[in-house]
Tab-separated table of C-alpha atoms in Angstrom:
chain	number	residue	atom	x	y	z
A	1	MET	CA	0.000	0.000	0.000
A	2	LEU	CA	2.779	2.463	0.923
A	3	LEU	CA	4.499	1.870	-2.418
A	4	GLY	CA	1.307	2.195	-4.438
A	5	ASP	CA	1.004	-1.478	-5.365
A	6	TYR	CA	-2.401	-1.534	-3.678
A	7	ASN	CA	-4.823	1.384	-3.849
A	8	PRO	CA	-6.797	1.806	-0.598
A	9	GLY	CA	-10.517	2.545	-0.748
A	10	GLY	CA	-11.755	2.422	2.845
A	11	LYS	CA	-13.473	5.282	4.670
A	12	LEU	CA	-13.540	6.189	8.374
A	13	PRO	CA	-16.578	4.966	10.377
A	14	VAL	CA	-15.995	7.713	12.990
A	15	SER	CA	-14.707	11.285	13.177
A	16	VAL	CA	-11.158	11.626	14.558
A	17	ALA	CA	-10.541	14.597	16.860
A	18	HIS	CA	-7.433	16.796	16.955
A	19	ASN	CA	-7.161	16.215	20.690
A	20	ALA	CA	-9.189	15.189	23.746
A	21	GLY	CA	-10.459	18.744	24.225
A	22	GLN	CA	-12.638	18.380	21.125
A	23	VAL	CA	-14.412	15.228	22.300
A	24	PRO	CA	-17.216	14.523	21.657
A	25	VAL	CA	-17.004	15.469	17.976
A	26	TYR	CA	-19.197	13.631	15.489
A	27	TYR	CA	-20.911	14.422	12.211
A	28	SER	CA	-24.535	13.772	13.249
A	29	HIS	CA	-24.732	16.145	16.227
A	30	PRO	CA	-27.881	18.320	16.614
A	31	TRP	CA	-28.311	21.659	14.856
A	32	GLY	CA	-26.723	24.565	16.751
A	33	SER	CA	-24.032	22.552	18.522
A	34	GLY	CA	-20.471	21.446	17.931
A	35	TRP	CA	-18.061	22.513	15.246
A	36	HIS	CA	-20.632	23.207	12.498
A	37	GLN	CA	-21.310	26.576	14.196
A	38	SER	CA	-17.959	27.701	12.814
A	39	GLU	CA	-17.889	31.391	11.837
A	40	SER	CA	-21.549	31.984	12.716
A	41	ILE	CA	-20.637	32.492	16.387
A	42	GLY	CA	-17.850	34.985	15.680
A	43	PHE	CA	-14.813	32.724	15.828
A	44	THR	CA	-13.555	29.685	13.955
A	45	ASP	CA	-11.492	27.920	16.627
A	46	TYR	CA	-11.664	26.664	20.166
A	47	VAL	CA	-9.126	28.213	22.556
A	48	ASP	CA	-6.250	26.153	21.185
A	49	CYS	CA	-7.580	23.987	18.343
A	50	PRO	CA	-9.954	24.183	15.357
A	51	HIS	CA	-13.687	23.507	15.515
A	52	ARG	CA	-13.489	20.786	12.924
A	53	PRO	CA	-12.104	17.277	13.481
A	54	ARG	CA	-8.721	16.192	12.193
A	55	TYR	CA	-10.413	13.593	9.983
A	56	PRO	CA	-14.197	13.670	9.439
A	57	PHE	CA	-16.561	10.710	9.317
A	58	GLY	CA	-16.318	9.047	5.900
A	59	PHE	CA	-12.807	10.351	5.153
A	60	GLY	CA	-10.396	8.179	3.172
A	61	LEU	CA	-7.310	8.332	0.961
A	62	SER	CA	-6.628	7.048	-2.539
A	63	TYR	CA	-3.877	7.169	-5.154
A	64	THR	CA	-6.449	8.332	-7.682
A	65	SER	CA	-9.172	11.000	-7.739
A	66	PHE	CA	-12.909	10.928	-8.317
A	67	ALA	CA	-15.384	13.437	-9.743
A	68	TYR	CA	-19.110	13.569	-8.958
A	69	ALA	CA	-21.657	14.955	-11.424
A	70	ASP	CA	-25.253	15.034	-12.645
A	71	LEU	CA	-27.278	14.779	-9.451
A	72	GLU	CA	-30.905	13.893	-10.180
A	73	ILE	CA	-33.781	13.637	-7.703
A	74	SER	CA	-36.752	11.830	-9.220
A	75	ARG	CA	-39.472	13.837	-7.451
A	76	GLU	CA	-39.669	17.381	-6.117
A	77	GLU	CA	-42.500	16.458	-3.742
A	78	VAL	CA	-42.808	13.030	-2.147
A	79	PRO	CA	-45.909	11.971	-0.181
A	80	ALA	CA	-45.109	10.724	3.319
A	81	GLY	CA	-44.760	6.952	3.235
A	82	GLU	CA	-43.380	6.809	-0.316
A	83	SER	CA	-39.890	6.697	-1.850
A	84	VAL	CA	-37.689	8.943	-3.973
A	85	GLU	CA	-34.770	7.954	-6.206
A	86	ILE	CA	-31.547	9.939	-6.038
A	87	ALA	CA	-28.874	9.349	-8.675
A	88	PHE	CA	-25.480	10.776	-9.594
A	89	THR	CA	-22.380	9.848	-11.580
A	90	VAL	CA	-18.933	9.047	-10.196
A	91	GLU	CA	-15.885	9.103	-12.502
A	92	ASN	CA	-12.292	8.040	-11.900
A	93	THR	CA	-10.342	11.102	-13.046
A	94	GLY	CA	-6.945	9.839	-11.907
A	95	PRO	CA	-4.204	7.655	-13.424
A	96	VAL	CA	-4.825	4.330	-11.648
A	97	PRO	CA	-7.793	2.058	-10.875
A	98	GLY	CA	-9.444	2.587	-7.513
A	99	ASP	CA	-12.458	2.105	-5.272
A	100	GLU	CA	-14.654	5.011	-4.211
A	101	VAL	CA	-17.180	4.860	-1.385
A	102	ALA	CA	-19.805	7.390	-2.477
A	103	GLN	CA	-21.958	8.567	0.422
A	104	LEU	CA	-25.502	9.936	0.529
A	105	TYR	CA	-26.444	12.286	3.372
A	106	ILE	CA	-29.843	13.717	4.284
A	107	SER	CA	-30.826	16.673	6.469
A	108	ASP	CA	-34.254	17.639	7.777
A	109	VAL	CA	-33.939	21.399	7.369
A	110	TYR	CA	-37.012	22.520	9.345
A	111	ALA	CA	-38.289	19.997	11.882
A	112	SER	CA	-40.567	20.322	14.903
A	113	MET	CA	-38.015	18.408	17.006
A	114	THR	CA	-34.238	18.783	17.193
A	115	ARG	CA	-32.669	16.743	14.402
A	116	PRO	CA	-29.064	15.918	13.462
A	117	VAL	CA	-27.258	18.300	11.127
A	118	LYS	CA	-26.977	15.413	8.676
A	119	GLU	CA	-27.461	11.658	8.611
A	120	LEU	CA	-25.852	8.997	6.447
A	121	ALA	CA	-28.700	7.554	4.380
A	122	GLY	CA	-26.669	5.113	2.293
A	123	PHE	CA	-23.404	4.466	0.508
A	124	ALA	CA	-22.049	2.518	-2.443
A	125	ARG	CA	-18.533	1.228	-3.002
A	126	VAL	CA	-17.621	1.074	-6.681
A	127	HIS	CA	-14.447	0.021	-8.485
A	128	LEU	CA	-13.489	2.308	-11.362
A	129	LYS	CA	-10.721	2.128	-13.943
A	130	PRO	CA	-9.117	5.403	-15.108
A	131	GLY	CA	-11.722	7.350	-17.082
A	132	GLU	CA	-14.543	4.954	-16.167
A	133	LYS	CA	-17.905	6.296	-14.982
A	134	LYS	CA	-20.706	4.666	-13.047
A	135	ARG	CA	-24.208	5.921	-12.379
A	136	LEU	CA	-25.235	5.321	-8.775
A	137	ALA	CA	-28.902	5.243	-7.790
A	138	PHE	CA	-30.230	5.328	-4.223
A	139	THR	CA	-33.844	4.531	-3.353
A	140	LEU	CA	-34.677	6.561	-0.252
A	141	HIS	CA	-37.884	5.812	1.655
A	142	THR	CA	-39.354	8.707	3.626
A	143	SER	CA	-39.572	6.498	6.725
A	144	GLN	CA	-35.783	6.890	7.019
A	145	LEU	CA	-36.529	10.449	8.101
A	146	ALA	CA	-39.036	9.437	10.777
A	147	PHE	CA	-38.338	10.541	14.349
A	148	LEU	CA	-39.960	10.238	17.764
A	149	ASP	CA	-42.311	13.175	18.316
A	150	GLN	CA	-43.454	14.689	21.625
A	151	ASP	CA	-45.882	11.805	22.117
A	152	MET	CA	-43.092	9.254	21.522
A	153	LYS	CA	-44.613	8.159	18.218
A	154	TRP	CA	-42.639	7.691	15.013
A	155	LYS	CA	-43.487	10.586	12.722
A	156	ILE	CA	-42.673	11.275	9.075
A	157	GLU	CA	-42.993	15.054	8.976
A	158	HIS	CA	-43.643	17.335	6.031
A	159	GLY	CA	-40.926	19.762	5.007
A	160	GLN	CA	-37.775	20.307	3.008
A	161	ILE	CA	-35.111	17.593	2.938
A	162	LEU	CA	-31.557	18.451	1.884
A	163	VAL	CA	-29.691	15.743	-0.048
A	164	GLU	CA	-25.894	15.627	-0.381
A	165	ALA	CA	-23.694	13.360	-2.497
A	166	ALA	CA	-20.324	13.299	-0.791
A	167	ALA	CA	-16.900	11.704	-0.544
A	168	SER	CA	-17.062	12.223	3.244
A	169	SER	CA	-19.336	13.984	5.722
A	170	GLU	CA	-17.342	17.178	5.092
A	171	ASP	CA	-16.408	16.723	1.420
A	172	VAL	CA	-19.788	17.404	-0.191
A	173	ARG	CA	-19.660	17.286	-3.996
A	174	LEU	CA	-23.332	17.711	-5.020
A	175	SER	CA	-26.495	18.862	-3.275
A	176	GLY	CA	-30.202	19.166	-3.939
A	177	SER	CA	-33.498	18.908	-2.110
A	178	PHE	CA	-37.037	17.581	-2.164
A	179	ARG	CA	-40.111	18.102	-0.029
A	180	ILE	CA	-42.099	15.591	1.980
A	181	ASP	CA	-45.799	16.258	1.471
A	182	GLY	CA	-47.962	15.642	4.541
A	183	ASP	CA	-47.395	14.016	7.919
A	184	MET	CA	-47.615	10.319	8.720
A	185	TRP	CA	-47.215	8.242	11.872
A	186	ILE	CA	-45.768	4.757	11.507
A	187	ALA	CA	-44.871	1.753	13.640
A	188	GLY	CA	-41.216	1.753	14.635
A	189	LYS	CA	-40.700	-1.716	13.180
A	190	SER	CA	-41.806	-0.512	9.735
A	191	ARG	CA	-39.038	2.087	9.410
A	192	GLU	CA	-36.462	1.777	6.663
A	193	PHE	CA	-32.898	2.288	7.867
A	194	TRP	CA	-30.892	2.184	4.647
A	195	ALA	CA	-31.321	3.401	1.090
A	196	GLY	CA	-31.178	0.662	-1.532
A	197	THR	CA	-28.403	1.146	-4.088
A	198	SER	CA	-27.503	0.135	-7.624
A	199	ALA	CA	-24.587	0.973	-9.925
A	200	VAL	CA	-24.466	0.940	-13.726
A	201	SER	CA	-21.399	1.562	-15.910
A	202	ILE	CA	-21.824	4.345	-18.465
A	203	ARG	CA	-19.746	5.627	-21.348
């Protein structure tokens, strides 16, 4: 690996802090807390270290590079309880073959309860030769965005949902949005936890 005979493709399952003073630091913290406040509170650092982690969730290294393009969201408005398809293209723009772990994040922009800044909705690991492209498609069910409301019932809530195609939780390459139309309460056991994925080679 150090000599380039093997090209790594793994990504971090946690955020890595600069030092113990930053802990806890994680990508899915609630709105208004942690290092995502950044410049909005008048300063960009803690007393002696940055707001942001040394290595964010989903970070990884490779001997090649990847480009993301052509984000498509199949529906602008999605009734609660239904699904939406999100697709984008990943291309190997570097000189050697490699694996990319493309990540899909979702954010509930305006919710009646405190929600995470972003959540990992799905990912796809694809092997690409130099110049090769693949079209990745994620099927996202609105129940993935359900949360426990004030009555401790699982609620799919209407509102705007931000979608991000990213190489890590910080390295966002493409973004878009859709709206959930209407509210719906569901049984906890009926929730979807992961977006289904597919990958197709394109020319």
